[in-house]
Every structure is written in structure tokens, then in C-alpha cells.
Coordinates of C-alpha atoms in Angstrom, one line a residue:
M230 CA -5.0 -7.9 215.5
K231 CA -1.9 -9.0 213.6
N232 CA 1.5 -8.4 215.2
I233 CA 3.2 -5.8 213.0
Y234 CA 6.6 -6.5 214.5
V235 CA 6.9 -10.0 212.9
D236 CA 5.7 -9.2 209.5
R237 CA 8.5 -9.0 206.9
R238 CA 6.6 -7.1 204.2
I239 CA 8.0 -3.7 203.3
V240 CA 5.9 -0.5 203.1
M241 CA 7.2 2.8 201.8
T242 CA 6.0 5.9 203.7
L243 CA 5.9 9.7 203.4
D244 CA 5.7 12.4 206.0
A245 CA 4.1 15.2 203.9
G246 CA 4.7 18.8 205.2
G247 CA 4.1 22.1 203.5
T248 CA 7.9 22.7 203.3
N249 CA 9.5 19.3 203.1
F250 CA 8.6 15.7 202.2
V251 CA 10.3 13.0 204.3
F252 CA 10.4 9.5 202.7
S253 CA 11.2 6.2 204.4
A254 CA 10.4 2.5 204.5
L255 CA 9.2 0.2 207.3
Q256 CA 9.6 -3.6 207.8
S257 CA 8.5 -5.4 210.9
G258 CA 7.4 -2.1 212.4
K259 CA 10.8 -0.5 212.1
E260 CA 12.4 2.0 209.8
I261 CA 14.9 0.2 207.6
I262 CA 16.5 3.1 205.7
E263 CA 17.8 6.6 206.5
P264 CA 14.9 9.0 205.8
I265 CA 15.1 11.0 202.6
T266 CA 14.1 14.7 202.8
L267 CA 13.1 16.6 199.7
A268 CA 11.7 20.1 199.3
S269 CA 7.9 19.8 198.6
H270 CA 7.6 22.6 196.0
S271 CA 4.1 23.0 197.4
D272 CA 3.2 25.9 195.0
D273 CA 3.9 23.9 191.7
L274 CA 1.8 20.8 191.2
E275 CA 3.9 19.1 188.5
T276 CA 7.1 19.7 190.3
C277 CA 5.5 18.6 193.6
L278 CA 4.2 15.3 192.1
K279 CA 7.5 14.6 190.4
T280 CA 9.2 15.2 193.8
I281 CA 6.9 12.5 195.4
V282 CA 7.7 10.0 192.6
D283 CA 11.4 10.8 192.9
G284 CA 11.3 10.4 196.7
F285 CA 9.8 6.9 196.5
N286 CA 12.2 5.9 193.7
Q287 CA 15.1 6.9 196.0
V288 CA 13.5 4.8 198.8
K289 CA 13.4 1.8 196.4
E290 CA 17.0 2.3 195.5
N291 CA 17.9 2.1 199.2
L292 CA 16.1 -1.2 199.8
D293 CA 19.1 -3.4 198.7
G294 CA 17.1 -5.1 196.0
N295 CA 14.1 -5.9 198.2
Q296 CA 10.8 -5.0 196.6
P297 CA 8.2 -2.9 198.5
D298 CA 4.7 -4.4 199.0
A299 CA 2.8 -1.2 199.4
I300 CA 2.9 2.6 199.8
S301 CA 1.0 4.1 202.8
F302 CA 1.1 7.6 204.2
A303 CA -0.7 10.5 205.8
F304 CA -1.6 13.5 203.6
P305 CA -3.5 16.7 204.5
G306 CA -7.2 17.0 203.7
P307 CA -9.8 17.6 202.5
A308 CA -9.5 14.5 200.4
D309 CA -11.4 11.4 199.2
Y310 CA -9.0 9.1 201.0
K311 CA -10.7 5.9 200.0
N312 CA -10.0 6.7 196.3
G313 CA -6.6 8.4 197.0
I314 CA -7.8 11.8 195.6
I315 CA -6.6 15.0 197.2
G316 CA -8.8 18.1 197.4
D317 CA -8.1 21.8 197.9
L318 CA -5.3 22.1 200.4
V319 CA -4.1 25.1 202.4
N320 CA -0.5 24.2 203.2
L321 CA 0.0 22.6 199.8
P322 CA -1.6 25.2 197.5
A323 CA -0.7 23.4 194.3
F324 CA -3.4 20.8 195.0
R325 CA -6.6 22.1 193.7
G326 CA -9.7 20.6 192.1
G327 CA -9.0 17.0 192.9
V328 CA -5.6 15.4 192.3
A329 CA -5.5 11.6 191.9
L330 CA -2.3 11.1 193.9
G331 CA -3.1 7.5 195.0
P332 CA -4.0 6.2 191.6
M333 CA -0.9 7.9 190.1
L334 CA 1.4 6.2 192.5
E335 CA -0.3 2.8 192.0
E336 CA 0.2 3.1 188.3
I337 CA 3.8 4.1 188.5
F338 CA 5.0 1.7 191.2
E339 CA 2.5 -1.1 190.5
I340 CA 1.8 -1.7 194.2
P341 CA -1.2 -0.7 196.4
T342 CA -1.2 2.9 197.7
L343 CA -3.1 3.9 200.7
I344 CA -3.5 7.6 201.8
N345 CA -5.2 8.7 205.0
N346 CA -5.7 11.5 207.4
D347 CA -2.9 11.8 210.1
G348 CA -5.5 11.8 212.9
D349 CA -6.9 8.5 211.6
L350 CA -3.4 7.0 211.4
F351 CA -2.5 8.3 214.8
A352 CA -5.5 6.6 216.4
Y353 CA -4.9 3.4 214.4
G354 CA -1.2 3.3 215.3
E355 CA -2.1 3.6 219.0
A356 CA -4.8 0.9 218.5
V357 CA -2.2 -1.5 217.0
A358 CA 0.9 -0.9 219.0
G359 CA 0.2 1.7 221.7
M360 CA -2.7 2.5 223.9
L361 CA -5.0 -0.4 223.2
P362 CA -2.3 -3.1 223.6
F363 CA -1.2 -1.4 226.9
I364 CA -4.7 -1.4 228.2
N365 CA -5.5 -5.0 227.2
E366 CA -2.2 -6.4 228.4
S367 CA -2.7 -4.6 231.8
L368 CA -6.2 -6.1 232.1
A369 CA -4.9 -9.6 231.2
D370 CA -2.1 -9.3 233.8
A371 CA -4.7 -8.3 236.4
G372 CA -6.6 -11.5 235.6
L373 CA -9.6 -9.7 234.0
S374 CA -11.5 -11.0 231.0
R375 CA -12.7 -7.7 229.5
T376 CA -10.9 -6.2 226.5
Y377 CA -11.2 -3.0 224.5
K378 CA -11.4 -2.8 220.7
N379 CA -12.4 0.8 220.1
L380 CA -10.3 4.0 220.5
I381 CA -10.8 7.8 220.1
G382 CA -7.5 9.5 219.2
I383 CA -7.1 13.3 219.4
T384 CA -4.1 15.5 218.6
L385 CA -3.5 18.8 220.3
G386 CA -1.3 21.2 218.3
T387 CA -1.7 23.7 215.5
G388 CA -5.3 22.5 215.3
F389 CA -7.5 19.9 217.0
G390 CA -7.2 16.6 215.1
G391 CA -9.1 13.4 215.6
G392 CA -9.4 9.7 214.6
I393 CA -11.7 6.8 215.5
V394 CA -11.0 3.1 215.6
V395 CA -14.1 0.8 215.9
N396 CA -13.6 -2.9 216.4
N397 CA -9.9 -2.6 215.6
Q398 CA -10.6 -0.9 212.3
I399 CA -10.2 2.8 211.2
C400 CA -13.6 4.4 210.9
Q401 CA -13.3 6.7 207.9
G402 CA -17.0 7.3 207.3
D403 CA -18.8 7.1 204.0
N404 CA -17.3 10.3 202.8
S405 CA -13.8 10.1 204.3
A406 CA -15.0 12.6 206.8
A407 CA -15.1 10.8 210.2
G408 CA -13.1 11.9 213.2
E409 CA -13.4 15.6 212.4
I410 CA -13.7 16.6 216.0
W411 CA -12.3 20.1 215.4
L412 CA -15.7 21.0 213.8
T413 CA -17.8 20.2 217.0
R414 CA -19.3 23.2 218.8
N415 CA -17.1 25.2 221.2
F416 CA -18.3 24.8 224.8
I417 CA -16.5 28.0 225.7
K418 CA -17.5 30.1 222.8
P419 CA -20.7 28.4 221.4
K420 CA -20.9 30.3 218.1
T421 CA -17.5 29.0 217.1
V422 CA -15.8 25.7 216.2
V423 CA -14.0 24.0 219.1
E424 CA -10.6 24.4 217.5
E425 CA -10.8 28.1 218.3
S426 CA -10.3 27.0 222.0
V427 CA -8.2 23.8 221.3
S428 CA -5.1 24.8 219.5
I429 CA -1.8 26.6 219.8
R430 CA -3.3 29.9 218.9
A431 CA -6.0 29.4 221.6
I432 CA -3.4 28.9 224.4
Q433 CA -1.6 32.0 223.2
R434 CA -4.8 34.0 223.0
V435 CA -6.0 33.1 226.5
Y436 CA -2.6 33.7 228.1
A437 CA -2.4 37.1 226.4
E438 CA -5.9 38.1 227.4
Q439 CA -5.5 37.1 231.1
S440 CA -1.9 38.2 231.6
G441 CA -2.1 41.5 229.7
E442 CA 1.1 40.7 227.9
E443 CA 1.1 41.9 224.3
E444 CA 4.1 40.0 223.0
A445 CA 3.1 36.5 221.8
I446 CA 5.0 33.6 223.4
S447 CA 5.1 29.9 222.5
P448 CA 3.0 27.2 224.2
R449 CA 6.2 25.7 225.5
E450 CA 7.1 29.0 227.2
I451 CA 3.5 29.2 228.6
F452 CA 3.9 25.7 229.9
K453 CA 7.2 26.6 231.6
I454 CA 5.4 29.6 233.2
A455 CA 2.6 27.3 234.4
N456 CA 5.1 24.9 235.8
G457 CA 7.0 27.5 237.6
E458 CA 10.1 27.1 235.5
Q459 CA 10.0 30.6 233.8
E460 CA 8.9 34.0 234.9
G461 CA 5.5 35.2 233.8
N462 CA 1.8 35.1 234.9
K463 CA 1.5 31.6 236.3
K464 CA -2.3 31.8 236.9
A465 CA -2.9 33.0 233.3
A466 CA -0.7 30.2 232.0
I467 CA -2.5 27.5 233.9
N468 CA -5.9 28.9 232.9
A469 CA -4.8 28.8 229.2
F470 CA -4.3 25.0 229.4
E471 CA -7.3 24.4 231.6
E472 CA -9.7 26.4 229.4
M473 CA -8.5 24.4 226.4
A474 CA -9.0 21.2 228.4
V475 CA -12.7 22.0 229.2
A476 CA -13.4 22.8 225.6
A477 CA -11.8 19.5 224.4
A478 CA -13.6 17.6 227.2
E479 CA -17.1 18.6 226.0
S480 CA -16.3 17.5 222.5
L481 CA -14.9 14.3 223.8
A482 CA -18.1 13.8 225.9
N483 CA -20.1 13.9 222.6
A484 CA -17.6 11.5 221.0
L485 CA -17.7 9.1 223.9
A486 CA -21.5 9.0 223.8
L487 CA -21.3 7.6 220.3
V488 CA -18.1 5.6 220.2
D489 CA -17.6 4.3 223.8
G490 CA -13.9 3.7 223.7
P491 CA -10.7 4.7 225.5
I492 CA -9.1 8.1 224.6
V493 CA -5.5 8.7 223.6
I494 CA -4.0 12.2 223.4
G495 CA -1.1 13.2 221.1
G496 CA 0.3 16.3 219.5
G497 CA 2.8 18.8 220.9
I498 CA 0.5 20.2 223.5
A499 CA 0.0 16.8 225.0
G500 CA 3.2 17.4 226.9
A501 CA 1.2 19.7 229.2
S502 CA -1.0 16.8 230.2
R503 CA -0.6 17.5 233.9
F504 CA -2.7 20.6 233.4
I505 CA -5.0 19.1 230.8
L506 CA -6.0 15.6 231.9
P507 CA -7.4 16.5 235.4
K508 CA -9.7 19.1 233.9
I509 CA -10.9 16.8 231.1
I510 CA -11.7 14.1 233.6
A511 CA -13.4 16.6 236.0
H512 CA -15.6 17.7 233.1
L513 CA -16.4 14.2 232.0
S514 CA -17.2 13.3 235.6
G515 CA -19.7 16.2 235.9
C516 CA -23.3 16.4 235.0
I517 CA -25.6 17.4 232.2
Y518 CA -29.3 18.3 232.9
N519 CA -32.8 17.9 231.6
L520 CA -35.5 20.6 231.6
E521 CA -36.5 19.6 235.2
D522 CA -32.9 20.4 236.3
Q523 CA -32.2 16.8 237.0
G524 CA -28.6 15.9 236.6
M525 CA -27.2 12.9 234.9
P526 CA -23.6 11.8 234.2
R527 CA -21.9 13.7 231.4
A528 CA -20.2 10.5 230.4
I529 CA -21.9 7.2 230.8
S530 CA -18.6 5.4 231.7
K531 CA -16.3 6.4 234.6
V532 CA -13.1 7.9 233.2
F533 CA -9.7 7.0 234.6
N534 CA -6.3 8.7 233.9
I535 CA -4.1 5.6 233.3
D536 CA -1.0 7.8 233.3
D537 CA -1.6 8.2 237.0
E538 CA -0.5 5.1 239.0
E539 CA -3.4 5.2 241.5
Q540 CA -6.0 5.7 238.8
L541 CA -4.5 2.9 236.7
K542 CA -4.9 0.6 239.7
A543 CA -8.5 1.7 240.1
F544 CA -9.2 1.1 236.4
L545 CA -7.7 -2.4 236.7
A546 CA -9.6 -3.2 239.9
D547 CA -11.9 -6.2 239.6
S548 CA -15.5 -5.3 239.1
E549 CA -16.6 -8.6 237.6
F550 CA -18.9 -11.0 239.5
E551 CA -21.2 -13.8 238.7
V552 CA -25.0 -13.5 238.5
E553 CA -27.5 -16.4 238.3
V554 CA -29.4 -17.0 235.0
P555 CA -33.1 -17.0 235.8
F556 CA -34.8 -20.4 235.7
S557 CA -31.3 -22.0 235.4
T558 CA -28.5 -23.3 237.5
K559 CA -26.0 -21.4 235.3
K560 CA -24.1 -18.3 236.2
V561 CA -22.6 -15.6 234.0
V562 CA -20.0 -12.9 234.5
Y563 CA -21.4 -9.4 235.0
T564 CA -19.2 -6.3 234.7
K565 CA -21.3 -3.7 236.6
E566 CA -19.2 -0.6 236.4
K567 CA -18.5 0.9 232.9
R568 CA -14.9 2.2 232.7
I569 CA -13.0 4.2 230.1
A570 CA -9.3 4.9 230.1
I571 CA -7.7 8.2 229.0
G572 CA -4.0 8.9 228.6
V573 CA -1.2 10.4 226.6
S574 CA 0.2 8.6 223.5
K575 CA 2.3 5.5 224.4
L576 CA 4.3 5.8 221.1
G577 CA 4.7 9.5 220.4
T578 CA 2.6 11.1 217.8
S579 CA 4.9 10.8 214.8
T580 CA 5.7 7.2 215.5
A581 CA 2.0 6.4 216.0
V582 CA 1.1 7.9 212.6
C583 CA 3.9 6.0 210.9
L584 CA 3.0 2.7 212.5
G585 CA -0.6 3.4 211.7
A586 CA 0.2 3.8 208.0
Y587 CA 2.3 0.7 208.1
A588 CA -0.3 -1.5 209.9
L589 CA -3.1 -0.2 207.6
A590 CA -1.1 -1.4 204.5
L591 CA -0.5 -4.8 206.1
D592 CA -4.2 -5.1 206.9
Y593 CA -5.1 -4.2 203.3
L594 CA -2.7 -6.7 201.9
E595 CA -4.0 -9.4 204.2
K596 CA -7.6 -8.8 203.2
R597 CA -6.7 -8.6 199.5
N598 CA -5.0 -12.0 199.7
L599 CA -7.9 -13.6 201.6
Y600 CA -10.3 -12.2 198.9
K601 CA -8.1 -13.6 196.1
E602 CA -8.1 -17.0 197.8
S603 CA -11.9 -17.0 198.1
V604 CA -12.6 -16.4 194.4

């Protein structure tokens, strides 16, 4: 994978929120201008689109005469991300019926424009500059030959977001609908989507139910109660995070069975990882059963919390040995134990999304140049 920190091409970016749009530009993996914040005007499509164009024009004016090579950013879905068309949005209600945002920006600025889901870009940013490099560099330092090229990224916050990287590339799916982990079945409440148990509102609901307190408090306050830093029902606070962890773990077990890659966790609730990760690992280390009540591992690979020093050492322990090739004098390396790492974002969620958008643009430009050279 190309080193984004040595590439001199410039990519303009946008952090699209329901209230504000924040515009910037990256070069060599670093922000090179002061971010520009403009009101989104999310209820008026024409004004909203003009705001986006104005924001990118202001970015260009701040590039000291340098020309941007691409535009790349995350935008809420549903959307046809491959074609840059935005669907019916909740937090940006002006977008209805299919708005060709990507093609519009390409025509105006005459540079490639890439739009993606923030969960996808979070996973890709961690694959390029966060979790995957950390894992592979740690393995190399330990003298081991194995490397990891796949990654499952999840974000825990207002909702339950997800993204998948396969063979160092974002997996968008044929309909720009891959990584929608929020829609998997809820292990705690099987008639519902898992997001009803993996979200800010879920933590608040469980704490209120178990504590008997009627006034809603924030997840940060619930974390402080669980951590013994604030008065409140400590048992209910811990249970709120642990119930969420079990629901998330079952969805991750299904994802692991298909993707077989490390897991990186981001989002605001990831800060409560001390209550979340042990429960996720315990669930993934448990069993699932057949009709004869015979148990088998819920996850094929053994899962290690690489944010814990002892588990990181165990993950990096050498499990490679040589076996003889039948009817030959040759030997080959055999890695008997299957291992998967799980941990909290190495970059921070916002940085990972931003770097993911930047890296994706560079990858697109690289492939486009190779294609031009071949024809």
C-alpha cells in the first residue's frame, strides 16, 4: 500500500454535518489550510449545493496557487456512492430523489470527485495508516512472516456504523451497500436491528431501565458512573456498556465468519473500551451449537485485545513451524493457530475518516494513471 505521507498531491475534503460543513485540504497526509466552516442550509437544496461549491472555491483560494488533484469526502447515505449520487437523507432533508453531487463537483472543478460512507472511510483510513500498519509492523518486529490485509471497522456513537476493507481495498458492494452492520439482527432483542442495542440511545435506555432514574444522562456521564468517577448506579452503568458489547459482538461474529480480518473500533463510545472489549472477546470466545447440542467456537480465529499489553504479546507469539512436504525433502511454514486482533482506533475516528478519504483519492488517481498508460 502506497505511503500517503510522501505523496505531494493535494486533495480537497469536506466534513458534512447536518448543521455545518467543514472544508479543508490535505497533502502528504496532513491538513495544509485552516478548516473553513460554513452553515449547511440543509433544508434548501440550491443554497446547500451553492454552499458546497463556495466552500471548495474558498479552499482553492487558500492553496497559494497550488492546484488540487481531487475532491474526496464522506457524505451521509443512502447513496449511490460509486456514481456520486445522494439519496433521501434524514439529517440533510433537502437531498431527495437522487442528487448528482459528485458529477456536479467534477464538472465545476474539473477534477475527480469521490464520495463515500464515513464507516467505509474510517475502515480504510485505519487500514492505510492506523490499525493494519500497527499490526503488520508489530509482526515484522517480532520476526513473523504473516501479514494482514483485511479489516472490519465499526463506529459506536449515535448509531452503529461499519466498513470493510478486503485485500487493502474498500469493499463497497455492488450497490454501495456493504458494511451496513447496523442492520444485522439484534442478539439481545431478536425482532429488532442491532442498532437498537448498539448506540447512544441504547446505553441511555439500559441505564434508565436498570437504575430506575427517569432523567436522561449522557453516555459520558454513564461512563463516569461506571468508572466510579461520578455518583450514580454503578452496576446499571456497567451493564449498559456490557449489554451493548454483547449485541455488537454477535454482529461481529457474523462479520468475522465472512471477512476474517482484524477489528478496529471507533466512535465516541469507543472511549469506554475497558467495559466493552472484554465482553466482546468473551462472546467471540464462546460457543455456538448444532441441533445435537454440540458446541463449536463462535469465532473460528482466536481473538486478542491488542490494546492490552499481555494480549498483544500473546498475539505476537510465534506459532509458525515447518512441516515436511509429503514425498519430498522440502519443508514449508505452517501457522497452526488462527489469530485475529481487535482494538480501538489508532488514529481517532475523525482523523481516520479524513485520511481514508485522502488515501482513496490517491489510489483512484494512481489507478487512473496506470490505465491511461496502458491504452
